[in-house]
C-alpha positions as protocol buffer text, in pm:
chain_id: "A"
residue {
  index: 1
  type: MET
  ca { x: 7 y: -8 z: 18 }
}
residue {
  index: 2
  type: ILE
  ca { x: 289 y: 227 z: 79 }
}
residue {
  index: 3
  type: GLN
  ca { x: 437 y: 203 z: -300 }
}
residue {
  index: 4
  type: ARG
  ca { x: 70 y: 256 z: -444 }
}
residue {
  index: 5
  type: ALA
  ca { x: 31 y: 569 z: -238 }
}
residue {
  index: 6
  type: ILE
  ca { x: 389 y: 723 z: -374 }
}
residue {
  index: 7
  type: GLN
  ca { x: 308 y: 565 z: -717 }
}
residue {
  index: 8
  type: LEU
  ca { x: -54 y: 730 z: -740 }
}
residue {
  index: 9
  type: TYR
  ca { x: 107 y: 1035 z: -535 }
}
residue {
  index: 10
  type: SER
  ca { x: 403 y: 1092 z: -817 }
}
residue {
  index: 11
  type: ALA
  ca { x: 144 y: 1025 z: -1115 }
}
residue {
  index: 12
  type: ARG
  ca { x: -64 y: 1299 z: -1008 }
}
residue {
  index: 13
  type: MET
  ca { x: 203 y: 1569 z: -921 }
}
residue {
  index: 14
  type: ASP
  ca { x: 77 y: 1748 z: -1238 }
}
residue {
  index: 15
  type: ASP
  ca { x: -219 y: 1784 z: -1134 }
}
residue {
  index: 16
  type: GLU
  ca { x: -200 y: 2010 z: -833 }
}
residue {
  index: 17
  type: CYS
  ca { x: -480 y: 2028 z: -580 }
}
residue {
  index: 18
  type: GLU
  ca { x: -620 y: 2406 z: -633 }
}
residue {
  index: 19
  type: VAL
  ca { x: -757 y: 2564 z: -322 }
}
residue {
  index: 20
  type: ASP
  ca { x: -890 y: 2912 z: -273 }
}
residue {
  index: 21
  type: VAL
  ca { x: -791 y: 3048 z: 40 }
}
residue {
  index: 22
  type: SER
  ca { x: -901 y: 3399 z: -11 }
}
residue {
  index: 23
  type: ALA
  ca { x: -1052 y: 3499 z: 319 }
}
residue {
  index: 24
  type: ASP
  ca { x: -1377 y: 3716 z: 392 }
}
residue {
  index: 25
  type: GLU
  ca { x: -1354 y: 4051 z: 508 }
}
residue {
  index: 26
  type: SER
  ca { x: -1360 y: 3950 z: 855 }
}
residue {
  index: 27
  type: GLY
  ca { x: -1040 y: 3776 z: 780 }
}
residue {
  index: 28
  type: SER
  ca { x: -1175 y: 3411 z: 828 }
}
residue {
  index: 29
  type: SER
  ca { x: -1115 y: 3190 z: 579 }
}
residue {
  index: 30
  type: LYS
  ca { x: -1352 y: 3032 z: 343 }
}
residue {
  index: 31
  type: THR
  ca { x: -1427 y: 2673 z: 243 }
}
residue {
  index: 32
  type: ASP
  ca { x: -1219 y: 2596 z: -67 }
}
residue {
  index: 33
  type: LYS
  ca { x: -1439 y: 2485 z: -409 }
}
residue {
  index: 34
  type: SER
  ca { x: -1462 y: 2135 z: -449 }
}
residue {
  index: 35
  type: ILE
  ca { x: -1186 y: 1973 z: -602 }
}
residue {
  index: 36
  type: ASP
  ca { x: -1268 y: 1651 z: -781 }
}
residue {
  index: 37
  type: GLU
  ca { x: -968 y: 1613 z: -1029 }
}
residue {
  index: 38
  type: GLY
  ca { x: -654 y: 1689 z: -829 }
}
residue {
  index: 39
  type: HIS
  ca { x: -421 y: 1405 z: -665 }
}
residue {
  index: 40
  type: CYS
  ca { x: -659 y: 1500 z: -335 }
}
residue {
  index: 41
  type: ASN
  ca { x: -1064 y: 1557 z: -307 }
}
residue {
  index: 42
  type: ARG
  ca { x: -1152 y: 1771 z: -49 }
}
residue {
  index: 43
  type: GLU
  ca { x: -1396 y: 1663 z: 173 }
}
residue {
  index: 44
  type: SER
  ca { x: -1739 y: 1877 z: 136 }
}
residue {
  index: 45
  type: ASN
  ca { x: -1746 y: 1993 z: 450 }
}
residue {
  index: 46
  type: SER
  ca { x: -1378 y: 2106 z: 542 }
}
residue {
  index: 47
  type: VAL
  ca { x: -1252 y: 2405 z: 543 }
}
residue {
  index: 48
  type: ALA
  ca { x: -891 y: 2559 z: 456 }
}
residue {
  index: 49
  type: PHE
  ca { x: -755 y: 2713 z: 709 }
}
residue {
  index: 50
  type: HIS
  ca { x: -520 y: 3047 z: 609 }
}
residue {
  index: 51
  type: SER
  ca { x: -222 y: 3139 z: 787 }
}
residue {
  index: 52
  type: PRO
  ca { x: -362 y: 2971 z: 1051 }
}
residue {
  index: 53
  type: HIS
  ca { x: -176 y: 3049 z: 1435 }
}
residue {
  index: 54
  type: ILE
  ca { x: 79 y: 2829 z: 1603 }
}
residue {
  index: 55
  type: PRO
  ca { x: -14 y: 2606 z: 1761 }
}
residue {
  index: 56
  type: PHE
  ca { x: -309 y: 2471 z: 1537 }
}
residue {
  index: 57
  type: THR
  ca { x: -548 y: 2225 z: 1631 }
}
residue {
  index: 58
  type: THR
  ca { x: -830 y: 2107 z: 1420 }
}
residue {
  index: 59
  type: GLU
  ca { x: -1068 y: 1809 z: 1429 }
}
residue {
  index: 60
  type: LEU
  ca { x: -1092 y: 1585 z: 1141 }
}
residue {
  index: 61
  type: ARG
  ca { x: -1426 y: 1504 z: 1118 }
}
residue {
  index: 62
  type: GLN
  ca { x: -1412 y: 1232 z: 853 }
}
residue {
  index: 63
  type: ARG
  ca { x: -1251 y: 967 z: 895 }
}
residue {
  index: 64
  type: THR
  ca { x: -1179 y: 751 z: 574 }
}
residue {
  index: 65
  type: LEU
  ca { x: -880 y: 641 z: 418 }
}
residue {
  index: 66
  type: PRO
  ca { x: -665 y: 663 z: 209 }
}
residue {
  index: 67
  type: ARG
  ca { x: -700 y: 1054 z: 264 }
}
residue {
  index: 68
  type: CYS
  ca { x: -453 y: 1332 z: 213 }
}
residue {
  index: 69
  type: ILE
  ca { x: -348 y: 1673 z: 465 }
}
residue {
  index: 70
  type: ARG
  ca { x: -187 y: 1920 z: 244 }
}
residue {
  index: 71
  type: ILE
  ca { x: 48 y: 2154 z: 484 }
}
residue {
  index: 72
  type: ASP
  ca { x: 235 y: 2460 z: 372 }
}
residue {
  index: 73
  type: GLY
  ca { x: 438 y: 2671 z: 546 }
}
residue {
  index: 74
  type: ILE
  ca { x: 802 y: 2847 z: 612 }
}
residue {
  index: 75
  type: LEU
  ca { x: 1014 y: 2727 z: 885 }
}
residue {
  index: 76
  type: LYS
  ca { x: 1151 y: 3044 z: 1109 }
}
residue {
  index: 77
  type: TRP
  ca { x: 1487 y: 3140 z: 1082 }
}
residue {
  index: 78
  type: THR
  ca { x: 1624 y: 3016 z: 1409 }
}
residue {
  index: 79
  type: ALA
  ca { x: 1375 y: 2691 z: 1419 }
}
residue {
  index: 80
  type: LYS
  ca { x: 1463 y: 2435 z: 1647 }
}
residue {
  index: 81
  type: ARG
  ca { x: 1201 y: 2193 z: 1570 }
}
residue {
  index: 82
  type: PHE
  ca { x: 836 y: 2171 z: 1500 }
}
residue {
  index: 83
  type: ASN
  ca { x: 551 y: 1910 z: 1467 }
}
residue {
  index: 84
  type: VAL
  ca { x: 288 y: 1756 z: 1288 }
}
residue {
  index: 85
  type: ASN
  ca { x: 78 y: 1524 z: 1542 }
}
residue {
  index: 86
  type: PHE
  ca { x: -205 y: 1290 z: 1408 }
}
residue {
  index: 87
  type: CYS
  ca { x: -467 y: 1202 z: 1739 }
}
residue {
  index: 88
  type: HIS
  ca { x: -684 y: 1005 z: 1893 }
}
residue {
  index: 89
  type: GLN
  ca { x: -854 y: 1140 z: 2200 }
}
residue {
  index: 90
  type: SER
  ca { x: -495 y: 1218 z: 2342 }
}
residue {
  index: 91
  type: GLU
  ca { x: -315 y: 927 z: 2206 }
}
residue {
  index: 92
  type: ILE
  ca { x: -75 y: 1081 z: 1903 }
}
residue {
  index: 93
  type: PHE
  ca { x: -59 y: 818 z: 1652 }
}
residue {
  index: 94
  type: LEU
  ca { x: 181 y: 1009 z: 1464 }
}
residue {
  index: 95
  type: HIS
  ca { x: 467 y: 1231 z: 1584 }
}
residue {
  index: 96
  type: PHE
  ca { x: 626 y: 1394 z: 1280 }
}
residue {
  index: 97
  type: ASN
  ca { x: 880 y: 1571 z: 1443 }
}
residue {
  index: 98
  type: PRO
  ca { x: 1221 y: 1741 z: 1225 }
}
residue {
  index: 99
  type: ARG
  ca { x: 1483 y: 1861 z: 1457 }
}
residue {
  index: 100
  type: PHE
  ca { x: 1751 y: 2098 z: 1383 }
}
residue {
  index: 101
  type: ASP
  ca { x: 1859 y: 2136 z: 1738 }
}
residue {
  index: 102
  type: GLU
  ca { x: 2072 y: 1799 z: 1750 }
}
residue {
  index: 103
  type: LYS
  ca { x: 2415 y: 1716 z: 1645 }
}
residue {
  index: 104
  type: ARG
  ca { x: 2302 y: 1644 z: 1290 }
}
residue {
  index: 105
  type: SER
  ca { x: 1942 y: 1753 z: 1147 }
}
residue {
  index: 106
  type: VAL
  ca { x: 1664 y: 1474 z: 1179 }
}
residue {
  index: 107
  type: ILE
  ca { x: 1300 y: 1405 z: 1140 }
}
residue {
  index: 108
  type: VAL
  ca { x: 1198 y: 1243 z: 1413 }
}
residue {
  index: 109
  type: LEU
  ca { x: 874 y: 952 z: 1414 }
}
residue {
  index: 110
  type: ASN
  ca { x: 692 y: 814 z: 1699 }
}
residue {
  index: 111
  type: SER
  ca { x: 380 y: 717 z: 1883 }
}
residue {
  index: 112
  type: THR
  ca { x: 207 y: 728 z: 2204 }
}
residue {
  index: 113
  type: LYS
  ca { x: 45 y: 417 z: 2381 }
}
residue {
  index: 114
  type: CYS
  ca { x: -85 y: 440 z: 2694 }
}
residue {
  index: 115
  type: GLY
  ca { x: 53 y: 772 z: 2714 }
}
residue {
  index: 116
  type: LYS
  ca { x: 378 y: 679 z: 2688 }
}
residue {
  index: 117
  type: TRP
  ca { x: 649 y: 729 z: 2378 }
}
residue {
  index: 118
  type: GLN
  ca { x: 690 y: 417 z: 2172 }
}
residue {
  index: 119
  type: THR
  ca { x: 1039 y: 334 z: 1994 }
}
residue {
  index: 120
  type: GLU
  ca { x: 1104 y: 623 z: 1753 }
}
residue {
  index: 121
  type: GLU
  ca { x: 1219 y: 596 z: 1461 }
}
residue {
  index: 122
  type: ARG
  ca { x: 1517 y: 849 z: 1291 }
}
residue {
  index: 123
  type: HIS
  ca { x: 1536 y: 961 z: 914 }
}
residue {
  index: 124
  type: TYR
  ca { x: 1827 y: 1177 z: 816 }
}
residue {
  index: 125
  type: GLU
  ca { x: 1747 y: 1313 z: 477 }
}
residue {
  index: 126
  type: MET
  ca { x: 1603 y: 1636 z: 589 }
}
residue {
  index: 127
  type: PRO
  ca { x: 1411 y: 1824 z: 373 }
}
residue {
  index: 128
  type: PHE
  ca { x: 1313 y: 2158 z: 560 }
}
residue {
  index: 129
  type: LYS
  ca { x: 1573 y: 2453 z: 555 }
}
residue {
  index: 130
  type: ARG
  ca { x: 1517 y: 2712 z: 778 }
}
residue {
  index: 131
  type: ALA
  ca { x: 1348 y: 3066 z: 650 }
}
residue {
  index: 132
  type: HIS
  ca { x: 1242 y: 2832 z: 358 }
}
residue {
  index: 133
  type: TYR
  ca { x: 885 y: 2764 z: 244 }
}
residue {
  index: 134
  type: PHE
  ca { x: 768 y: 2406 z: 188 }
}
residue {
  index: 135
  type: SER
  ca { x: 490 y: 2222 z: 95 }
}
residue {
  index: 136
  type: MET
  ca { x: 388 y: 1867 z: 267 }
}
residue {
  index: 137
  type: HIS
  ca { x: 178 y: 1634 z: 198 }
}
residue {
  index: 138
  type: LEU
  ca { x: 65 y: 1356 z: 448 }
}
residue {
  index: 139
  type: ILE
  ca { x: -93 y: 1067 z: 278 }
}
residue {
  index: 140
  type: LEU
  ca { x: -274 y: 822 z: 532 }
}
residue {
  index: 141
  type: THR
  ca { x: -359 y: 506 z: 401 }
}
residue {
  index: 142
  type: MET
  ca { x: -473 y: 203 z: 624 }
}
residue {
  index: 143
  type: ASN
  ca { x: -119 y: 26 z: 679 }
}
residue {
  index: 144
  type: ALA
  ca { x: 57 y: 349 z: 725 }
}
residue {
  index: 145
  type: ALA
  ca { x: 141 y: 737 z: 665 }
}
residue {
  index: 146
  type: VAL
  ca { x: 321 y: 808 z: 353 }
}
residue {
  index: 147
  type: ILE
  ca { x: 494 y: 1176 z: 388 }
}
residue {
  index: 148
  type: PHE
  ca { x: 592 y: 1396 z: 64 }
}
residue {
  index: 149
  type: VAL
  ca { x: 771 y: 1762 z: 83 }
}
residue {
  index: 150
  type: ASP
  ca { x: 791 y: 1969 z: -227 }
}
residue {
  index: 151
  type: LYS
  ca { x: 684 y: 1664 z: -423 }
}
residue {
  index: 152
  type: LYS
  ca { x: 952 y: 1460 z: -320 }
}
residue {
  index: 153
  type: PHE
  ca { x: 912 y: 1130 z: -69 }
}
residue {
  index: 154
  type: VAL
  ca { x: 1046 y: 1166 z: 269 }
}
residue {
  index: 155
  type: CYS
  ca { x: 955 y: 862 z: 468 }
}
residue {
  index: 156
  type: SER
  ca { x: 698 y: 674 z: 600 }
}
residue {
  index: 157
  type: PHE
  ca { x: 550 y: 571 z: 940 }
}
residue {
  index: 158
  type: LYS
  ca { x: 363 y: 225 z: 992 }
}
residue {
  index: 159
  type: TRP
  ca { x: 50 y: 280 z: 1207 }
}
residue {
  index: 160
  type: ARG
  ca { x: 71 y: 104 z: 1568 }
}
residue {
  index: 161
  type: ASP
  ca { x: -288 y: 176 z: 1631 }
}
residue {
  index: 162
  type: SER
  ca { x: -602 y: 201 z: 1427 }
}
residue {
  index: 163
  type: ALA
  ca { x: -497 y: 526 z: 1151 }
}
residue {
  index: 164
  type: GLU
  ca { x: -949 y: 501 z: 1117 }
}
residue {
  index: 165
  type: LEU
  ca { x: -954 y: 657 z: 1493 }
}
residue {
  index: 166
  type: ILE
  ca { x: -774 y: 970 z: 1457 }
}
residue {
  index: 167
  type: ASP
  ca { x: -983 y: 1284 z: 1479 }
}
residue {
  index: 168
  type: HIS
  ca { x: -785 y: 1560 z: 1540 }
}
residue {
  index: 169
  type: LEU
  ca { x: -461 y: 1708 z: 1357 }
}
residue {
  index: 170
  type: ASN
  ca { x: -238 y: 1925 z: 1579 }
}
residue {
  index: 171
  type: ILE
  ca { x: 93 y: 2152 z: 1445 }
}
residue {
  index: 172
  type: MET
  ca { x: 321 y: 2315 z: 1675 }
}
residue {
  index: 173
  type: GLY
  ca { x: 688 y: 2463 z: 1718 }
}
residue {
  index: 174
  type: ASP
  ca { x: 926 y: 2659 z: 1520 }
}
residue {
  index: 175
  type: VAL
  ca { x: 698 y: 2698 z: 1200 }
}
residue {
  index: 176
  type: GLU
  ca { x: 460 y: 2977 z: 997 }
}
residue {
  index: 177
  type: LEU
  ca { x: 181 y: 2814 z: 861 }
}
residue {
  index: 178
  type: ASN
  ca { x: 50 y: 2923 z: 506 }
}
residue {
  index: 179
  type: LEU
  ca { x: -219 y: 2650 z: 428 }
}
residue {
  index: 180
  type: VAL
  ca { x: -374 y: 2372 z: 609 }
}
residue {
  index: 181
  type: VAL
  ca { x: -623 y: 2162 z: 401 }
}
residue {
  index: 182
  type: PRO
  ca { x: -746 y: 1831 z: 510 }
}
residue {
  index: 183
  type: PHE
  ca { x: -863 y: 1613 z: 221 }
}
residue {
  index: 184
  type: THR
  ca { x: -999 y: 1260 z: 130 }
}
residue {
  index: 185
  type: ARG
  ca { x: -1028 y: 1048 z: -80 }
}
residue {
  index: 186
  type: PHE
  ca { x: -698 y: 1005 z: -202 }
}
residue {
  index: 187
  type: PRO
  ca { x: -620 y: 961 z: -505 }
}
């Protein structure tokens, strides 16, 4: 399933999802237009979050898999680390944590069970750079999360619990977000 997600994502990169992120007069984000032909299709009742503040948390209403989450942002010049967490209640099913404050820059992946951290996985190929823009797509399949940054495969993380239980997304740390869009029905 991971290989299939990589193949489908790569084959559709030219059909980039189009998202209307214009804000209304009050400054709040509008729901973007339906996307039926991109590599990710939008949830009909979800919202594109334009320039959300950190820490950012949103409910993921539909739990169908596979699904895709798009996160666009820029790392702060002084960035030490940031994280993206997919959670169910107080449990973290995926902790995606790029770190710049260790001897060597690393992406740490982990999860919790009964509130305790499990065995972490480390990936030393760092696609993020301080003070640089990035576009990340996280494809959530039944078996694993498959992560792309700037249209390139970065890593995958095999679920340690049922991904269908994931009900919210949390992003925090040394990052400024431009856009967060919960998609579904990948591809």
